[in-house]
């Protein structure tokens, strides 16, 4: 079946998919920030810079923990239940393939008549 992916009815559940994707990306980037800050801390000799990096490292670890706890509470991440995490990873891969196969740029982009009112004229 050929769906019009620009039709709002076909975007049901997309915000939830986006939220989980953004949260996982944020978690990964927080982890990278912690790792990079820890490396920088081991490579500096200045006491002032070391104090600054140590504070930044603690903030990064705290942020990583907050993101992790949020994702666990929303059931977007299962670090202690690998079989459940595997299911989520499989669903994520399936959704990635689905989005990649969408025809997001159809030839006919006229949406006249699809909405309950006409756009405001300026």
Short mmCIF file of N, CA and C in Angstrom, two decimals:
data_model
loop_
_atom_site.label_atom_id
_atom_site.label_comp_id
_atom_site.label_asym_id
_atom_site.label_seq_id
_atom_site.Cartn_x
_atom_site.Cartn_y
_atom_site.Cartn_z
N UNK A 1 0.84 -1.17 0.00
CA UNK A 1 0.00 0.00 0.00
C UNK A 1 0.89 1.24 0.00
N UNK A 2 0.57 2.19 -0.84
CA UNK A 2 1.35 3.41 -0.97
C UNK A 2 0.74 4.49 -0.09
N UNK A 3 1.43 4.86 0.98
CA UNK A 3 0.93 5.88 1.89
C UNK A 3 1.49 7.24 1.52
N UNK A 4 0.67 8.26 1.72
CA UNK A 4 1.13 9.63 1.58
C UNK A 4 1.72 10.03 2.93
N UNK A 5 3.03 10.05 3.05
CA UNK A 5 3.68 10.31 4.33
C UNK A 5 3.62 11.77 4.73
N UNK A 6 3.14 12.65 3.82
CA UNK A 6 2.95 14.05 4.17
C UNK A 6 1.56 14.28 4.77
N UNK A 7 0.68 13.31 4.66
CA UNK A 7 -0.65 13.40 5.25
C UNK A 7 -0.51 13.24 6.76
N UNK A 8 -1.01 14.20 7.54
CA UNK A 8 -0.85 14.13 9.01
C UNK A 8 -1.37 12.83 9.63
N UNK A 9 -2.34 12.19 9.06
CA UNK A 9 -2.88 10.94 9.63
C UNK A 9 -1.82 9.84 9.66
N UNK A 10 -0.85 9.92 8.75
CA UNK A 10 0.20 8.91 8.69
C UNK A 10 1.38 9.22 9.61
N UNK A 11 1.25 10.25 10.44
CA UNK A 11 2.33 10.58 11.36
C UNK A 11 1.99 10.19 12.80
N UNK A 12 0.98 9.37 12.97
CA UNK A 12 0.64 8.90 14.31
C UNK A 12 1.82 8.15 14.91
N UNK A 13 2.09 8.37 16.18
CA UNK A 13 3.17 7.74 16.95
C UNK A 13 4.56 8.25 16.58
N UNK A 14 4.67 9.13 15.62
CA UNK A 14 5.99 9.65 15.25
C UNK A 14 6.62 10.46 16.39
N UNK A 15 5.86 11.29 17.11
CA UNK A 15 6.50 12.01 18.22
C UNK A 15 7.13 11.08 19.26
N UNK A 16 6.48 9.97 19.56
CA UNK A 16 7.03 9.02 20.53
C UNK A 16 8.30 8.38 20.00
N UNK A 17 8.31 8.04 18.72
CA UNK A 17 9.52 7.47 18.11
C UNK A 17 10.66 8.49 18.15
N UNK A 18 10.33 9.74 17.87
CA UNK A 18 11.35 10.79 17.89
C UNK A 18 11.90 10.98 19.30
N UNK A 19 11.01 10.98 20.30
CA UNK A 19 11.46 11.16 21.68
C UNK A 19 12.47 10.10 22.09
N UNK A 20 12.19 8.85 21.78
CA UNK A 20 13.12 7.77 22.16
C UNK A 20 14.44 7.91 21.43
N UNK A 21 14.38 8.30 20.17
CA UNK A 21 15.60 8.46 19.38
C UNK A 21 16.44 9.62 19.91
N UNK A 22 15.79 10.74 20.19
CA UNK A 22 16.52 11.90 20.70
C UNK A 22 17.13 11.60 22.07
N UNK A 23 16.38 10.89 22.91
CA UNK A 23 16.89 10.56 24.25
C UNK A 23 18.12 9.66 24.16
N UNK A 24 18.07 8.66 23.30
CA UNK A 24 19.22 7.77 23.15
C UNK A 24 20.43 8.52 22.60
N UNK A 25 20.20 9.41 21.65
CA UNK A 25 21.29 10.21 21.10
C UNK A 25 21.88 11.11 22.18
N UNK A 26 21.02 11.69 23.00
CA UNK A 26 21.48 12.55 24.09
C UNK A 26 22.30 11.75 25.10
N UNK A 27 21.85 10.53 25.41
CA UNK A 27 22.58 9.67 26.33
C UNK A 27 23.97 9.33 25.79
N UNK A 28 24.04 8.99 24.54
CA UNK A 28 25.33 8.64 23.91
C UNK A 28 26.26 9.85 23.92
N UNK A 29 25.72 11.02 23.62
CA UNK A 29 26.56 12.23 23.60
C UNK A 29 27.01 12.62 25.00
N UNK A 30 26.16 12.40 26.01
CA UNK A 30 26.57 12.67 27.38
C UNK A 30 27.71 11.75 27.78
N UNK A 31 27.61 10.49 27.36
CA UNK A 31 28.68 9.52 27.66
C UNK A 31 29.99 9.94 26.98
N UNK A 32 29.90 10.39 25.73
CA UNK A 32 31.09 10.86 25.01
C UNK A 32 31.70 12.07 25.71
N UNK A 33 30.83 12.96 26.21
CA UNK A 33 31.32 14.14 26.93
C UNK A 33 32.07 13.77 28.19
N UNK A 34 31.55 12.79 28.93
CA UNK A 34 32.22 12.31 30.14
C UNK A 34 33.58 11.72 29.77
N UNK A 35 33.59 10.89 28.75
CA UNK A 35 34.84 10.26 28.32
C UNK A 35 35.87 11.31 27.89
N UNK A 36 35.45 12.26 27.07
CA UNK A 36 36.38 13.28 26.58
C UNK A 36 36.89 14.18 27.71
N UNK A 37 36.01 14.51 28.65
CA UNK A 37 36.43 15.34 29.78
C UNK A 37 37.41 14.58 30.66
N UNK A 38 37.17 13.30 30.88
CA UNK A 38 38.09 12.49 31.69
C UNK A 38 39.47 12.43 31.03
N UNK A 39 39.51 12.28 29.73
CA UNK A 39 40.80 12.25 29.03
C UNK A 39 41.49 13.60 29.17
N UNK A 40 40.74 14.69 28.98
CA UNK A 40 41.34 16.02 29.10
C UNK A 40 41.88 16.25 30.50
N UNK A 41 41.17 15.75 31.50
CA UNK A 41 41.61 15.89 32.89
C UNK A 41 42.95 15.21 33.13
N UNK A 42 43.15 14.07 32.50
CA UNK A 42 44.42 13.35 32.69
C UNK A 42 45.57 13.97 31.92
N UNK A 43 45.26 14.88 31.01
CA UNK A 43 46.31 15.45 30.16
C UNK A 43 46.66 16.89 30.48
N UNK A 44 46.07 17.44 31.51
CA UNK A 44 46.38 18.83 31.86
C UNK A 44 47.19 18.90 33.15
N UNK A 45 48.04 19.90 33.23
CA UNK A 45 48.88 20.06 34.42
C UNK A 45 48.46 21.25 35.27
N UNK A 46 47.70 22.16 34.70
CA UNK A 46 47.29 23.37 35.41
C UNK A 46 46.28 23.04 36.50
N UNK A 47 46.53 23.44 37.73
CA UNK A 47 45.58 23.17 38.82
C UNK A 47 44.21 23.81 38.58
N UNK A 48 44.20 25.02 38.01
CA UNK A 48 42.93 25.69 37.74
C UNK A 48 42.12 24.95 36.67
N UNK A 49 42.80 24.53 35.63
CA UNK A 49 42.13 23.79 34.56
C UNK A 49 41.66 22.43 35.07
N UNK A 50 42.48 21.79 35.89
CA UNK A 50 42.08 20.48 36.46
C UNK A 50 40.82 20.64 37.33
N UNK A 51 40.76 21.70 38.12
CA UNK A 51 39.58 21.94 38.97
C UNK A 51 38.34 22.16 38.09
N UNK A 52 38.51 22.94 37.03
CA UNK A 52 37.39 23.20 36.11
C UNK A 52 36.93 21.91 35.44
N UNK A 53 37.88 21.13 34.95
CA UNK A 53 37.53 19.87 34.28
C UNK A 53 36.91 18.87 35.25
N UNK A 54 37.39 18.84 36.48
CA UNK A 54 36.82 17.93 37.49
C UNK A 54 35.35 18.29 37.74
N UNK A 55 35.06 19.59 37.85
CA UNK A 55 33.68 20.04 38.05
C UNK A 55 32.82 19.68 36.84
N UNK A 56 33.36 19.91 35.64
CA UNK A 56 32.65 19.57 34.41
C UNK A 56 32.40 18.07 34.32
N UNK A 57 33.37 17.27 34.73
CA UNK A 57 33.23 15.82 34.71
C UNK A 57 32.09 15.37 35.64
N UNK A 58 32.04 15.94 36.83
CA UNK A 58 30.98 15.58 37.79
C UNK A 58 29.60 15.98 37.24
N UNK A 59 29.53 17.14 36.60
CA UNK A 59 28.26 17.58 36.00
C UNK A 59 27.86 16.65 34.85
N UNK A 60 28.82 16.23 34.06
CA UNK A 60 28.55 15.32 32.95
C UNK A 60 28.06 13.96 33.44
N UNK A 61 28.66 13.46 34.51
CA UNK A 61 28.23 12.18 35.08
C UNK A 61 26.81 12.31 35.62
N UNK A 62 26.52 13.42 36.31
CA UNK A 62 25.18 13.65 36.85
C UNK A 62 24.14 13.74 35.72
N UNK A 63 24.50 14.42 34.62
CA UNK A 63 23.57 14.53 33.49
C UNK A 63 23.33 13.16 32.86
N UNK A 64 24.38 12.37 32.70
CA UNK A 64 24.24 11.03 32.15
C UNK A 64 23.29 10.21 33.02
N UNK A 65 23.45 10.32 34.33
CA UNK A 65 22.58 9.58 35.25
C UNK A 65 21.13 10.02 35.12
N UNK A 66 20.90 11.33 35.01
CA UNK A 66 19.53 11.84 34.87
C UNK A 66 18.88 11.33 33.59
N UNK A 67 19.61 11.37 32.50
CA UNK A 67 19.07 10.89 31.22
C UNK A 67 18.77 9.40 31.32
N UNK A 68 19.68 8.64 31.90
CA UNK A 68 19.49 7.20 32.05
C UNK A 68 18.24 6.92 32.88
N UNK A 69 18.09 7.59 34.01
CA UNK A 69 16.93 7.37 34.87
C UNK A 69 15.62 7.74 34.16
N UNK A 70 15.63 8.83 33.40
CA UNK A 70 14.45 9.22 32.63
C UNK A 70 14.08 8.13 31.63
N UNK A 71 15.09 7.66 30.89
CA UNK A 71 14.84 6.64 29.87
C UNK A 71 14.35 5.34 30.48
N UNK A 72 14.89 4.96 31.62
CA UNK A 72 14.44 3.75 32.30
C UNK A 72 13.00 3.92 32.76
N UNK A 73 12.67 5.08 33.34
CA UNK A 73 11.31 5.30 33.82
C UNK A 73 10.28 5.31 32.69
N UNK A 74 10.69 5.74 31.50
CA UNK A 74 9.80 5.77 30.34
C UNK A 74 9.81 4.43 29.58
N UNK A 75 10.64 3.49 30.06
CA UNK A 75 10.80 2.17 29.43
C UNK A 75 11.39 2.28 28.02
N UNK A 76 12.27 3.29 27.84
CA UNK A 76 12.98 3.47 26.58
C UNK A 76 14.36 2.83 26.64
N UNK A 77 14.77 2.36 27.80
CA UNK A 77 16.11 1.84 27.99
C UNK A 77 16.05 0.79 29.10
N UNK A 78 16.63 -0.37 28.85
CA UNK A 78 16.62 -1.48 29.80
C UNK A 78 18.06 -1.99 30.03
N UNK A 79 18.87 -1.23 30.78
CA UNK A 79 20.27 -1.63 30.94
C UNK A 79 20.46 -2.91 31.76
N UNK A 80 19.45 -3.31 32.53
CA UNK A 80 19.58 -4.49 33.38
C UNK A 80 18.78 -5.68 32.86
N UNK A 81 18.03 -5.47 31.78
CA UNK A 81 17.23 -6.54 31.17
C UNK A 81 17.62 -6.63 29.70
N UNK A 82 18.66 -7.38 29.43
CA UNK A 82 19.21 -7.40 28.08
C UNK A 82 18.24 -7.92 27.03
N UNK A 83 17.39 -8.88 27.39
CA UNK A 83 16.42 -9.38 26.41
C UNK A 83 15.42 -8.29 26.04
N UNK A 84 15.02 -7.47 27.02
CA UNK A 84 14.10 -6.36 26.73
C UNK A 84 14.80 -5.29 25.89
N UNK A 85 16.06 -5.01 26.21
CA UNK A 85 16.81 -4.02 25.43
C UNK A 85 17.00 -4.51 24.01
N UNK A 86 17.24 -5.80 23.84
CA UNK A 86 17.40 -6.36 22.51
C UNK A 86 16.13 -6.14 21.69
N UNK A 87 14.97 -6.34 22.31
CA UNK A 87 13.69 -6.11 21.61
C UNK A 87 13.57 -4.65 21.17
N UNK A 88 13.95 -3.73 22.06
CA UNK A 88 13.90 -2.32 21.70
C UNK A 88 14.86 -2.00 20.56
N UNK A 89 16.05 -2.59 20.61
CA UNK A 89 17.03 -2.36 19.55
C UNK A 89 16.53 -2.89 18.21
N UNK A 90 15.88 -4.05 18.24
CA UNK A 90 15.31 -4.61 17.01
C UNK A 90 14.21 -3.72 16.46
N UNK A 91 13.34 -3.20 17.34
CA UNK A 91 12.27 -2.30 16.93
C UNK A 91 12.86 -1.02 16.33
N UNK A 92 13.90 -0.51 16.95
CA UNK A 92 14.56 0.69 16.45
C UNK A 92 15.13 0.45 15.05
N UNK A 93 15.76 -0.69 14.85
CA UNK A 93 16.31 -1.02 13.53
C UNK A 93 15.19 -1.14 12.50
N UNK A 94 14.10 -1.79 12.88
CA UNK A 94 12.94 -1.94 11.98
C UNK A 94 12.38 -0.57 11.61
N UNK A 95 12.24 0.32 12.60
CA UNK A 95 11.71 1.65 12.33
C UNK A 95 12.65 2.47 11.46
N UNK A 96 13.95 2.30 11.65
CA UNK A 96 14.92 3.00 10.82
C UNK A 96 14.79 2.58 9.36
N UNK A 97 14.65 1.29 9.13
CA UNK A 97 14.46 0.78 7.77
C UNK A 97 13.15 1.30 7.19
N UNK A 98 12.08 1.31 8.01
CA UNK A 98 10.78 1.79 7.55
C UNK A 98 10.88 3.25 7.11
N UNK A 99 11.51 4.10 7.93
CA UNK A 99 11.63 5.51 7.59
C UNK A 99 12.49 5.67 6.33
N UNK A 100 13.55 4.89 6.24
CA UNK A 100 14.42 4.95 5.07
C UNK A 100 13.72 4.57 3.77
N UNK A 101 12.71 3.73 3.87
CA UNK A 101 11.97 3.29 2.68
C UNK A 101 10.80 4.20 2.33
N UNK A 102 10.51 5.19 3.15
CA UNK A 102 9.38 6.09 2.88
C UNK A 102 9.68 7.00 1.70
N UNK A 103 8.66 7.25 0.92
CA UNK A 103 8.77 8.21 -0.17
C UNK A 103 8.37 9.57 0.40
N UNK A 104 9.32 10.25 1.00
CA UNK A 104 9.04 11.51 1.67
C UNK A 104 8.98 12.70 0.71
N UNK A 105 9.35 12.48 -0.53
CA UNK A 105 9.34 13.55 -1.51
C UNK A 105 8.58 13.11 -2.77
N UNK A 106 7.25 12.94 -2.63
CA UNK A 106 6.47 12.49 -3.79
C UNK A 106 6.39 13.59 -4.85
N UNK A 107 6.05 13.18 -6.05
CA UNK A 107 5.92 14.15 -7.14
C UNK A 107 4.78 15.12 -6.88
N UNK A 108 3.65 14.61 -6.39
CA UNK A 108 2.49 15.45 -6.13
C UNK A 108 2.51 15.88 -4.67
N UNK A 109 2.81 17.15 -4.44
CA UNK A 109 2.84 17.65 -3.07
C UNK A 109 1.68 18.60 -2.78
N UNK A 110 0.68 18.60 -3.63
CA UNK A 110 -0.50 19.45 -3.42
C UNK A 110 -1.32 18.86 -2.28
N UNK A 111 -1.51 19.62 -1.25
CA UNK A 111 -2.27 19.16 -0.09
C UNK A 111 -3.61 19.89 0.03
N UNK A 112 -4.02 20.55 -1.03
CA UNK A 112 -5.28 21.30 -1.02
C UNK A 112 -6.44 20.37 -0.70
N UNK A 113 -7.26 20.79 0.24
CA UNK A 113 -8.43 20.00 0.61
C UNK A 113 -8.19 18.99 1.72
N UNK A 114 -6.96 18.85 2.18
CA UNK A 114 -6.67 17.86 3.23
C UNK A 114 -6.88 18.41 4.64
N UNK A 115 -6.98 19.74 4.75
CA UNK A 115 -7.08 20.34 6.07
C UNK A 115 -8.46 20.96 6.25
N UNK A 116 -8.83 21.21 7.49
CA UNK A 116 -10.18 21.68 7.78
C UNK A 116 -10.42 23.13 7.42
N UNK A 117 -9.39 23.88 7.07
CA UNK A 117 -9.56 25.27 6.66
C UNK A 117 -8.42 25.64 5.72
N UNK A 118 -8.63 26.72 5.02
CA UNK A 118 -7.59 27.19 4.10
C UNK A 118 -6.57 28.00 4.88
N UNK A 119 -5.34 28.04 4.41
CA UNK A 119 -4.31 28.83 5.10
C UNK A 119 -4.68 30.32 5.11
N UNK A 120 -4.24 31.01 6.13
CA UNK A 120 -4.47 32.45 6.19
C UNK A 120 -3.74 33.12 5.05
N UNK A 121 -4.41 34.03 4.39
CA UNK A 121 -3.76 34.76 3.29
C UNK A 121 -3.10 35.99 3.83
N UNK A 122 -1.92 36.30 3.32
CA UNK A 122 -1.18 37.48 3.79
C UNK A 122 -1.09 38.51 2.71
#
